[in-house]
mmCIF file of C-alpha atoms in Angstrom:
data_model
loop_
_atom_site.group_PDB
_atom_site.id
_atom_site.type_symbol
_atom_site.label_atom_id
_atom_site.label_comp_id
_atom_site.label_asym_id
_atom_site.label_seq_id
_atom_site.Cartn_x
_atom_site.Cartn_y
_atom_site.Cartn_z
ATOM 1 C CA UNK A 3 228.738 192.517 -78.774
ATOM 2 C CA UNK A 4 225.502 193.303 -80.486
ATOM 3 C CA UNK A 5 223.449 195.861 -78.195
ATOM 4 C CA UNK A 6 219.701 196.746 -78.691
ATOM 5 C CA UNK A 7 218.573 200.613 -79.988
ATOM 6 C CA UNK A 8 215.673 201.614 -78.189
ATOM 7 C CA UNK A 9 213.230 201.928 -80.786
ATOM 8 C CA UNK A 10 213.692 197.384 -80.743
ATOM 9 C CA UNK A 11 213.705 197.893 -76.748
ATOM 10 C CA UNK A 12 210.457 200.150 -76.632
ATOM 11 C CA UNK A 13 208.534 197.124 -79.225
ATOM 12 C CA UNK A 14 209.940 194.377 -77.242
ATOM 13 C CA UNK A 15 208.090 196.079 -73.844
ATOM 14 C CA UNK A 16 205.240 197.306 -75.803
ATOM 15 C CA UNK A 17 204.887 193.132 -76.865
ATOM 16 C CA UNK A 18 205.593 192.065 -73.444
ATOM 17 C CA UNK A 19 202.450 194.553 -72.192
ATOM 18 C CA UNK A 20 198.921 193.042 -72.817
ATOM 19 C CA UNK A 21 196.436 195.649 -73.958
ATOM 20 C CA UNK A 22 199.490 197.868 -74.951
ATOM 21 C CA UNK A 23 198.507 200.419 -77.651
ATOM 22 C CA UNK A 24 201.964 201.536 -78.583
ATOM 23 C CA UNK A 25 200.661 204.780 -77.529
ATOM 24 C CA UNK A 26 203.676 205.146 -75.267
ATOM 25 C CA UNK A 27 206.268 203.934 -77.954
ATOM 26 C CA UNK A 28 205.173 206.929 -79.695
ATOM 27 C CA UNK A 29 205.695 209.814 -77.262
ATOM 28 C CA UNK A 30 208.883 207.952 -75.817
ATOM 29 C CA UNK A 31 210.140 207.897 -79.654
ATOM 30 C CA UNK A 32 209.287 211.927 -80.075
ATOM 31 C CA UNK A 33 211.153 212.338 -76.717
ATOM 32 C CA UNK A 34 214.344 210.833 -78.189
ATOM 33 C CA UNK A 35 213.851 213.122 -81.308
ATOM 34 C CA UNK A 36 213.997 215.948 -79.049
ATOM 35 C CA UNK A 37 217.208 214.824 -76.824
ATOM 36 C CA UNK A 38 219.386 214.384 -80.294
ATOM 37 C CA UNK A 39 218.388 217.643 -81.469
ATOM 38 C CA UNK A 40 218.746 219.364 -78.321
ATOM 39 C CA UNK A 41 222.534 217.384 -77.846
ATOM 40 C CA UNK A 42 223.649 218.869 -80.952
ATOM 41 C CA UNK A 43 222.486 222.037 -80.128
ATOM 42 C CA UNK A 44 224.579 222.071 -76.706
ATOM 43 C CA UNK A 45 227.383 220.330 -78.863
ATOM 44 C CA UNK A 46 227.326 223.054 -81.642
ATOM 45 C CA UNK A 47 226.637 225.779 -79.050
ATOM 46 C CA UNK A 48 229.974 227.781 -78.853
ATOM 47 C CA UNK A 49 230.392 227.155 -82.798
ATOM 48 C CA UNK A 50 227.215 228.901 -83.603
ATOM 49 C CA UNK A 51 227.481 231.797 -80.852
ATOM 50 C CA UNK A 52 224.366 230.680 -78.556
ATOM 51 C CA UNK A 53 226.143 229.933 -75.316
ATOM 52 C CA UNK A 54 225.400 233.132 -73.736
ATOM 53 C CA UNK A 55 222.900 234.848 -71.432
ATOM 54 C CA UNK A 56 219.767 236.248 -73.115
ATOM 55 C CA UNK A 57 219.256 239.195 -70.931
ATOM 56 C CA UNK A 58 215.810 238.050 -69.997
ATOM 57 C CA UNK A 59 214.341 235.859 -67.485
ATOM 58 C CA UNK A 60 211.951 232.266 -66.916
ATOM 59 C CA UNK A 61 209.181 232.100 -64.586
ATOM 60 C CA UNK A 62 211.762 231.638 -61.671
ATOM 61 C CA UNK A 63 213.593 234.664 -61.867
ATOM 62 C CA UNK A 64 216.638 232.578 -63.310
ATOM 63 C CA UNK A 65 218.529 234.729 -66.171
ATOM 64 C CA UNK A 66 217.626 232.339 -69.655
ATOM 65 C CA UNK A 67 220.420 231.322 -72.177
ATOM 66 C CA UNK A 68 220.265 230.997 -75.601
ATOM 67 C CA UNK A 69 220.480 227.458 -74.996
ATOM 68 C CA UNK A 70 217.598 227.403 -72.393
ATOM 69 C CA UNK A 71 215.252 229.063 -74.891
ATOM 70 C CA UNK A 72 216.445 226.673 -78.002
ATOM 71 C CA UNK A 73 216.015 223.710 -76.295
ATOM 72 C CA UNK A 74 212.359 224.699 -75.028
ATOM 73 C CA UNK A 75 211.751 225.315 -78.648
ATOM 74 C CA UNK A 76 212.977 221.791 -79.825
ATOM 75 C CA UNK A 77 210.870 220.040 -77.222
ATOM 76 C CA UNK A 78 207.659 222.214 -78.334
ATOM 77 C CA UNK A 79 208.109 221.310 -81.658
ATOM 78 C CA UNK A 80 209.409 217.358 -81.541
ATOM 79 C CA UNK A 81 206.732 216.047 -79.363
ATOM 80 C CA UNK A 82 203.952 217.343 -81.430
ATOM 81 C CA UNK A 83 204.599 214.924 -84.062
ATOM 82 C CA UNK A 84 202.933 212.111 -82.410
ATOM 83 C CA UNK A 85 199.141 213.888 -82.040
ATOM 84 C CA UNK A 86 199.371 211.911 -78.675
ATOM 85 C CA UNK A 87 199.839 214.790 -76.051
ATOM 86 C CA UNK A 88 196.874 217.335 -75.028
ATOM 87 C CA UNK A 89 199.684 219.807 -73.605
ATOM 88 C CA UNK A 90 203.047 220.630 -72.526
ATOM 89 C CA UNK A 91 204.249 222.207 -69.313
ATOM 90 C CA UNK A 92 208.330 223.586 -69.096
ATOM 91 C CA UNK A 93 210.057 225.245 -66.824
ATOM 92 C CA UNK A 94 210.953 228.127 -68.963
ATOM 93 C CA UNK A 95 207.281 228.680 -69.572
ATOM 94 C CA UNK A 96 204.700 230.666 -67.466
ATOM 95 C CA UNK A 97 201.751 228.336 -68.593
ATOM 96 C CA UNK A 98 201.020 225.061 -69.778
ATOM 97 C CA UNK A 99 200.919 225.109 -73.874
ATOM 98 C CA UNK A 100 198.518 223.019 -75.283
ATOM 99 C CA UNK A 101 198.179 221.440 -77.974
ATOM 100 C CA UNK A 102 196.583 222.180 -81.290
ATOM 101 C CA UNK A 103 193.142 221.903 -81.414
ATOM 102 C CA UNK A 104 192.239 218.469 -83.368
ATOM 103 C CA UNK A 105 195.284 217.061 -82.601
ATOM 104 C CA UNK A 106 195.074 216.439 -79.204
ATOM 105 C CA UNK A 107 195.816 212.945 -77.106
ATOM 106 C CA UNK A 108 195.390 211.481 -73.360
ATOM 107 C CA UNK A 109 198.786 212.560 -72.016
ATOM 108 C CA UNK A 110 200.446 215.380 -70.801
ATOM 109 C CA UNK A 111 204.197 216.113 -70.872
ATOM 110 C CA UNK A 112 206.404 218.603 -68.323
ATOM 111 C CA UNK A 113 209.828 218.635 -68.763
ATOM 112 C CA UNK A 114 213.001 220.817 -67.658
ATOM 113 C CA UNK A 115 214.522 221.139 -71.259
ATOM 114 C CA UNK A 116 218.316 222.203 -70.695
ATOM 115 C CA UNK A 117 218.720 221.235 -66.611
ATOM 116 C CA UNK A 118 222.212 222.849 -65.677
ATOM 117 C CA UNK A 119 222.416 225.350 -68.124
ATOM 118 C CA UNK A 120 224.463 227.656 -65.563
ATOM 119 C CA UNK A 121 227.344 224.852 -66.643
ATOM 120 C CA UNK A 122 227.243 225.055 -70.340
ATOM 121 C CA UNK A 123 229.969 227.889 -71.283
ATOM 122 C CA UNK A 124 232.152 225.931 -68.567
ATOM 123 C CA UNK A 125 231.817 222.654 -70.390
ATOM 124 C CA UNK A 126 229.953 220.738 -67.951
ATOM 125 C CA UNK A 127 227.540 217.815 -68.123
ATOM 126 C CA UNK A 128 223.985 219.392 -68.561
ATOM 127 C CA UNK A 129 220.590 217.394 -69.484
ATOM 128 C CA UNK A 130 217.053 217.633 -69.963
ATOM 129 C CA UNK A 131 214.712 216.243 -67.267
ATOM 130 C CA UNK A 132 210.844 214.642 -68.699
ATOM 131 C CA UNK A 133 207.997 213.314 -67.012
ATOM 132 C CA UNK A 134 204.635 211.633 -68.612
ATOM 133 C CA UNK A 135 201.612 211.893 -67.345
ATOM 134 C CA UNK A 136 197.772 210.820 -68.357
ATOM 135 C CA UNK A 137 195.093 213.921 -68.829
ATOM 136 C CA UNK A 138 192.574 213.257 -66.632
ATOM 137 C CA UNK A 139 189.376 211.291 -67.535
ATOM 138 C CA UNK A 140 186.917 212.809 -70.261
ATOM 139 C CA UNK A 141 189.511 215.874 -70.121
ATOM 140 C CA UNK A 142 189.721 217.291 -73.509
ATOM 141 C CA UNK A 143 191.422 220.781 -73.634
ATOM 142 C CA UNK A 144 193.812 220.005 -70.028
ATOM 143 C CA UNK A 145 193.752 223.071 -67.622
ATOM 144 C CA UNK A 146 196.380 223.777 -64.758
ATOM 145 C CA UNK A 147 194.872 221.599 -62.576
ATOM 146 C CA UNK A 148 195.207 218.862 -64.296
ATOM 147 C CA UNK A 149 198.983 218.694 -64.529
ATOM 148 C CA UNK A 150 198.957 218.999 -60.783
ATOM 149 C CA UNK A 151 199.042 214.926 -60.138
ATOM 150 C CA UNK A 152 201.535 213.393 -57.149
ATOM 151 C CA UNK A 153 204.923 211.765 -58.623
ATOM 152 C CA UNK A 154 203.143 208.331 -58.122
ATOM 153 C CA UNK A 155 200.595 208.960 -60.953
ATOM 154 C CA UNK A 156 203.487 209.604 -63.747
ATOM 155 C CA UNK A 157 202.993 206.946 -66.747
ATOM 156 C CA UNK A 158 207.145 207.168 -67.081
ATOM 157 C CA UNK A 159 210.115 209.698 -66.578
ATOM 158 C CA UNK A 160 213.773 210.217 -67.623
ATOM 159 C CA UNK A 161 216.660 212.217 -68.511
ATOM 160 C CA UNK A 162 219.077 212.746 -71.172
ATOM 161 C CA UNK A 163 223.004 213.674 -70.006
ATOM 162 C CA UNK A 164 224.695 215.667 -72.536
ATOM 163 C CA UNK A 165 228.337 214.995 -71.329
ATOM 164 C CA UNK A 166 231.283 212.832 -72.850
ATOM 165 C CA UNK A 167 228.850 210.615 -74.479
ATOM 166 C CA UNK A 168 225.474 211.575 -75.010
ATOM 167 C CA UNK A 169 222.793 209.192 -72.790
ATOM 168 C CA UNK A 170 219.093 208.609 -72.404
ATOM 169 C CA UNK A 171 218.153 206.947 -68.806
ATOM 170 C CA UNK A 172 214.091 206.162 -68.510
ATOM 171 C CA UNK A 173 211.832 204.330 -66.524
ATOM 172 C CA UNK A 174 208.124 203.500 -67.113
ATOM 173 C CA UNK A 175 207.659 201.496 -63.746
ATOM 174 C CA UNK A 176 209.527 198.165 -64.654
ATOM 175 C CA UNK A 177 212.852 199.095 -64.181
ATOM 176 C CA UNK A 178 215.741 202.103 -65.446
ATOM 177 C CA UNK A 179 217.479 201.562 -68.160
ATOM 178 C CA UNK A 180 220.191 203.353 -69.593
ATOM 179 C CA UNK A 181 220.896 203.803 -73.382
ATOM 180 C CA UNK A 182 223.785 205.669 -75.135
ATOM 181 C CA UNK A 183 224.122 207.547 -78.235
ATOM 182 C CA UNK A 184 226.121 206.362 -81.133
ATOM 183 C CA UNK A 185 226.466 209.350 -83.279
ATOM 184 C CA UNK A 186 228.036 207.051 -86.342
ATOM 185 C CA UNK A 187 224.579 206.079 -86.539
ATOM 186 C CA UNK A 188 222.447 208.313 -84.737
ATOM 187 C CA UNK A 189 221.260 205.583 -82.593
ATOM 188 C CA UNK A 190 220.515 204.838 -78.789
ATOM 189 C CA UNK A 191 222.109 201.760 -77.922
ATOM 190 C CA UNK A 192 221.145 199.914 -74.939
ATOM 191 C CA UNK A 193 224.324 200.052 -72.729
ATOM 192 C CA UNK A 194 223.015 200.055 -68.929
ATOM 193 C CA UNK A 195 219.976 197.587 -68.881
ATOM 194 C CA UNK A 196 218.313 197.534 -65.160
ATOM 195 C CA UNK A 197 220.692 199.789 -63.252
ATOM 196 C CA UNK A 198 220.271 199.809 -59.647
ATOM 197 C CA UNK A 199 221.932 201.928 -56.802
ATOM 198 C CA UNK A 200 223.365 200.324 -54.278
ATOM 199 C CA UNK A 201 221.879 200.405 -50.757
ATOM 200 C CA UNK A 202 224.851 201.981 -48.717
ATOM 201 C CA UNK A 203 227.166 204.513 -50.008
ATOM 202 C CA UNK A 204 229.666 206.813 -49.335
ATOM 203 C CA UNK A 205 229.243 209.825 -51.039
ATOM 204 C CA UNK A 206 227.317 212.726 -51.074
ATOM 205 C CA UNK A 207 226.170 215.607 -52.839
ATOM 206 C CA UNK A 208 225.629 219.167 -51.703
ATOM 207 C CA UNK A 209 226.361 222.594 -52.062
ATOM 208 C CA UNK A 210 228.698 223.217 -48.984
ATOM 209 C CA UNK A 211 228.982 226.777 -49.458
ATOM 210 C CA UNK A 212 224.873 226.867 -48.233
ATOM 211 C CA UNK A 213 226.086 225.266 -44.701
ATOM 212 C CA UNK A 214 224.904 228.152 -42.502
ATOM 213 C CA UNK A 215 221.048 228.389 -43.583
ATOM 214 C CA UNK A 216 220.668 224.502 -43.551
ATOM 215 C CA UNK A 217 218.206 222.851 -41.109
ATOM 216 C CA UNK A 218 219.699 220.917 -38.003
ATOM 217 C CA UNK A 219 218.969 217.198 -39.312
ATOM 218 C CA UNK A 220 221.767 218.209 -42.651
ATOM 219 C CA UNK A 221 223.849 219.747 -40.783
ATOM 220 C CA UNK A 222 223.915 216.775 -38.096
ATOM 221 C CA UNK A 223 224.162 214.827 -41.329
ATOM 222 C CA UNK A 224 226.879 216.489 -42.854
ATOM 223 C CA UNK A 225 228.937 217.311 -40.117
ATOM 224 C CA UNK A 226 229.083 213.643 -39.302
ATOM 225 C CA UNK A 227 230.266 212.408 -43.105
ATOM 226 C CA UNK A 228 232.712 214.961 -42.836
ATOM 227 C CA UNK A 229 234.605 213.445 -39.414
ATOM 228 C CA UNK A 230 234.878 210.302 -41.676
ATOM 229 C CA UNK A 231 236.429 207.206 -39.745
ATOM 230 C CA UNK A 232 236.834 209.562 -36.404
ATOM 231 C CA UNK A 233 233.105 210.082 -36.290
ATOM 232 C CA UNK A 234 230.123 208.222 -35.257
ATOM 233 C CA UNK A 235 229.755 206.946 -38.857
ATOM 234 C CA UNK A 236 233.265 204.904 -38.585
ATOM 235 C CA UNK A 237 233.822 205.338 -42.241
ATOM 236 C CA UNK A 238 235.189 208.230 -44.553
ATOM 237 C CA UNK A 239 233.306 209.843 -46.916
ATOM 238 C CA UNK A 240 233.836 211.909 -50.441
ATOM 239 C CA UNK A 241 231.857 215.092 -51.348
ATOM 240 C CA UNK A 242 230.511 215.582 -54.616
ATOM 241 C CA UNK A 243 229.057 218.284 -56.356
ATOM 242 C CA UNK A 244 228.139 219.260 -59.805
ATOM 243 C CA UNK A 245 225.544 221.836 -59.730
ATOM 244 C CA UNK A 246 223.594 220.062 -62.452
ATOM 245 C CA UNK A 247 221.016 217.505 -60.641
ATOM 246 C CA UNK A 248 221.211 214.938 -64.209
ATOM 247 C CA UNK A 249 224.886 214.475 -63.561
ATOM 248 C CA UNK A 250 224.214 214.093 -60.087
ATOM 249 C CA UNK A 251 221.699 211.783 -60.648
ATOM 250 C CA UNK A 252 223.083 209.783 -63.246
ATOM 251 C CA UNK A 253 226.076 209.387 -60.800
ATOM 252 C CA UNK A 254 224.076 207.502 -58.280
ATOM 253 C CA UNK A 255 222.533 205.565 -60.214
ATOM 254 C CA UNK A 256 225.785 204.265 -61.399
ATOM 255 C CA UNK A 257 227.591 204.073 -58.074
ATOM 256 C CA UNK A 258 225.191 205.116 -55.437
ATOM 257 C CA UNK A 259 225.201 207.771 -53.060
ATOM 258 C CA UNK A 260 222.826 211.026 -51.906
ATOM 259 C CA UNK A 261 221.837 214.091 -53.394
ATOM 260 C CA UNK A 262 220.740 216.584 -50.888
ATOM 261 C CA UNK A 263 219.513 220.169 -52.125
ATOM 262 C CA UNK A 264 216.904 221.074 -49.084
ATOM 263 C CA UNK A 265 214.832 223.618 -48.075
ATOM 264 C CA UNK A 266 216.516 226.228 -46.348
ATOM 265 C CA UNK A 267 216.654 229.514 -44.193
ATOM 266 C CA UNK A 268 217.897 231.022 -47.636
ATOM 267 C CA UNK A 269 215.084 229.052 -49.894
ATOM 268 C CA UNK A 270 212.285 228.628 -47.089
ATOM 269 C CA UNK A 271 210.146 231.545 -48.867
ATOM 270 C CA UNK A 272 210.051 229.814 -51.842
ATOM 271 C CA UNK A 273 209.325 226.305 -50.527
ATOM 272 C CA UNK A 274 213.222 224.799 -51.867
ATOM 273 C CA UNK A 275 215.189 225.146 -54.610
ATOM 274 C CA UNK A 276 214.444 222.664 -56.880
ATOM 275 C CA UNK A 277 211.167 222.497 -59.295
ATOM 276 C CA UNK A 278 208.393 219.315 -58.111
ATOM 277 C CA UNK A 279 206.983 218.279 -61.492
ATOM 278 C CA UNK A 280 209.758 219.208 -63.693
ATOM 279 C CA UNK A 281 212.951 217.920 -61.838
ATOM 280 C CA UNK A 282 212.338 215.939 -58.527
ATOM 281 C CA UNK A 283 208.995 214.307 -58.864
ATOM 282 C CA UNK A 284 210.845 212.214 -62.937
ATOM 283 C CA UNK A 285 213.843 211.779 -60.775
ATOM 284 C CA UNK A 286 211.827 210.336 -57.906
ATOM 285 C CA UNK A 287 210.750 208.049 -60.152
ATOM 286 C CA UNK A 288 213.881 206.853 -61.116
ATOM 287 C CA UNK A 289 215.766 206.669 -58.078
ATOM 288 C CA UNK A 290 212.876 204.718 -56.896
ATOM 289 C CA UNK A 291 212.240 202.347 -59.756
ATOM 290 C CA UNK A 292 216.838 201.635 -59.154
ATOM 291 C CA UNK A 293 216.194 200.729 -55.821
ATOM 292 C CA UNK A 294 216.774 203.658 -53.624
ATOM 293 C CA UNK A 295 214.767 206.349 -52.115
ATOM 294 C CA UNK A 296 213.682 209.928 -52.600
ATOM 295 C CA UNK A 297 211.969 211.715 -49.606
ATOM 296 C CA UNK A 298 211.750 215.530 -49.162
ATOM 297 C CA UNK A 299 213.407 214.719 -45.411
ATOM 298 C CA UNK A 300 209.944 214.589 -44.100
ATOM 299 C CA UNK A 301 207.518 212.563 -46.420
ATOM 300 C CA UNK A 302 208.267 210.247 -49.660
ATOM 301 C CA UNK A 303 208.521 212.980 -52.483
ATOM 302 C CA UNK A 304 206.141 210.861 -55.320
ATOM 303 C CA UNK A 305 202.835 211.276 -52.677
ATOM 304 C CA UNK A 306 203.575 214.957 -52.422
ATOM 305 C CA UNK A 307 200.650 216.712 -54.018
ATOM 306 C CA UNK A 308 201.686 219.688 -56.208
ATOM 307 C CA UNK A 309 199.939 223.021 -55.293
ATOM 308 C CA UNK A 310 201.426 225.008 -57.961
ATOM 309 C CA UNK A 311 202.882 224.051 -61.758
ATOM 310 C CA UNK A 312 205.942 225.838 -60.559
ATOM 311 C CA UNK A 313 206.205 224.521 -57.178
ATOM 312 C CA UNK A 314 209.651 223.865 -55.391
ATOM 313 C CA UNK A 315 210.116 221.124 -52.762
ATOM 314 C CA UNK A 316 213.076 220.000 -50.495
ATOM 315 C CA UNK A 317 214.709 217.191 -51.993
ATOM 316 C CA UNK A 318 216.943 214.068 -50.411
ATOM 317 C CA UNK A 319 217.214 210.954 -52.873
ATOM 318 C CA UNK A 320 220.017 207.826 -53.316
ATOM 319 C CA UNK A 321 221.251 205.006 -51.465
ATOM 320 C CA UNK A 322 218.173 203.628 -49.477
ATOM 321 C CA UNK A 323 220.087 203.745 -46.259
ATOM 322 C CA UNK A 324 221.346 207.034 -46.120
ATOM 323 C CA UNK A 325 217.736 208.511 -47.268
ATOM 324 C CA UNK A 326 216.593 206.577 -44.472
ATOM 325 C CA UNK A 327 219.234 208.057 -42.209
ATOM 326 C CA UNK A 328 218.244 211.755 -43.051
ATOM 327 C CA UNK A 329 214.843 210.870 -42.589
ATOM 328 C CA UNK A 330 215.309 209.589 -39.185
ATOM 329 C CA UNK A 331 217.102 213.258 -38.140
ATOM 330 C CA UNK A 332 214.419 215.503 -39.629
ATOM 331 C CA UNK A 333 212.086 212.925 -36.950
ATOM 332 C CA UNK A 334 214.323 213.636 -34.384
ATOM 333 C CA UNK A 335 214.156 217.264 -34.633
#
């Protein structure tokens, strides 16, 4: 079976665009520059000694890796290539970076550069999270308010899973498509064209051991997925969790299913757990674009305007149904 590498997939939908200026190609190809480097940095990461904690901390008061730090590097550097970008915005950064002066473009880039890092020494899936958005209008040298734009307004988004195979999973609004690595010839192949998640499910995905600070619509949630075919929902249900929202992600995508990580008597100070612009708002996108929802329990999470580059948010996304469900006990309450 002959399968497509992305760089043929990214001409074919830059052909099938009208008024396409390959613009997009570009930063897309830069973005795939940066996931193979930063794979073989995760792959060569116990060989080379750079698995371990740095001693220092990001932004968010989370303790940096090596890794962290190395793969924020990589995604600096890579996506400078194309001249296309005005600036960059990570989560292991305190302020957007921008770009060199004279070498500026019309987009912006945020990203989460090593998502899961917590799981590397253990050997656990980890990725890198991206979203693309335009610089505002006659915009120049970008400031922080102009990376503050609503999940709806993001040009495309994606991941990269560093796990038994290395895989690269983006949409830019027609569609998710999955690609995989072949490291014979350093290519991504196109191996999961149009995936979708299916409407019902049952599984889900959260961190149990947070039961007691959770609001009452989760726990009503929860509590009734765990009495399986003796409860009201008829059916039994299996628990995952990963602690790395790409694998989680990736999962229902493949086989459905919800992630749940929501703001709670433990997180309510800081608004959630998980980061808007660099994690929820590309994964909205996703889950959306595959058929299924993402909602913060009370409002669709892509409309939910950012007051902060580091802002966190309550997040609920999957199957359509059981979104829907969630939604309907956070209304209740």
């Amino acid at each position: 079976m002959s399968l497509m590498t992305i760089q043929h997939y990214l001409t074919r939908a830059q052909q099938q665009h009208a008024g396409a200026t390959g613009e997009l190609t570009l930063i897309l190809n830069d973005i795939v520059t940066s996931c193979k480097r930063v794979a073989q940095a995760v792959n060569q990461g116990a060989l080379l000694g750079t698995m371990g904690d740095l001693g220092s901390q990001n932004v968010q008061g989370e303790v940096q890796k090596a890794l962290d730090v190395i793969a924020n590097t990589i995604f600096l550097e890579s996506n400078q290539i194309s001249g296309l970008l005005a600036g960059m915005a990570s989560e292991e950064m305190d302020d957007p970076y921008l770009v060199q002066e004279g070498k500026r473009g019309r987009y912006l880039l945020l990203f989460d550069p090593l998502d899961g890092s917590s799981n590397v020494n253990v050997n656990i899936s980890v990725g890198s999270i991206f979203s693309v958005l335009r610089c505002p209008e006659g915009v120049v040298q970008p400031q922080l308010a102009d990376f503050l734009q609503p999940g709806v307004q993001q040009v495309c988004a994606g991941y990269a899973l560093y796990g038994s195979s290395t895989m690269l999973v983006i949409t830019t609004g027609s569609g998710v498509d999955g690609f995989t690595l072949d490291h014979g010839t350093g290519e991504f192949m196109l191996t999961h064209p149009q995936m979708r998640i299916p409407e019902n499910s049952r599984e889900f995905a959260i961190n149990m051991s947070n039961q007691r600070h959770w609001p009452p619509a989760i726990k009503r949630y929860v509590d009734e997925c765990v009495q399986g075919a003796s409860g009201p929902r008829g059916v039994d249900f299996n628990m995952r969790w990963v602690a790395s929202m790409v694998a989680e992600v990736h999962r229902i995508l493949l086989r459905g299913g919800i992630f749940m990580y929501p703001m709670d008597n433990k997180n309510a100070a800081q608004g959630g757990r998980l980061r808007l612009l660099y994690e929820a708002n590309p994964m909205a996108m996703l889950v959306e674009q595959a058929g299924g929802l993402a909602s913060t329990g009370r409002q669709r999470l892509l409309e939910l305007v950012p007051q902060a580059l580091h802002q966190r948010v309550s997040v609920m996304m999957g199957s359509r149904h059981e979104v829907e469900r969630v939604q309907d006990y956070f209304s209740a309450e």
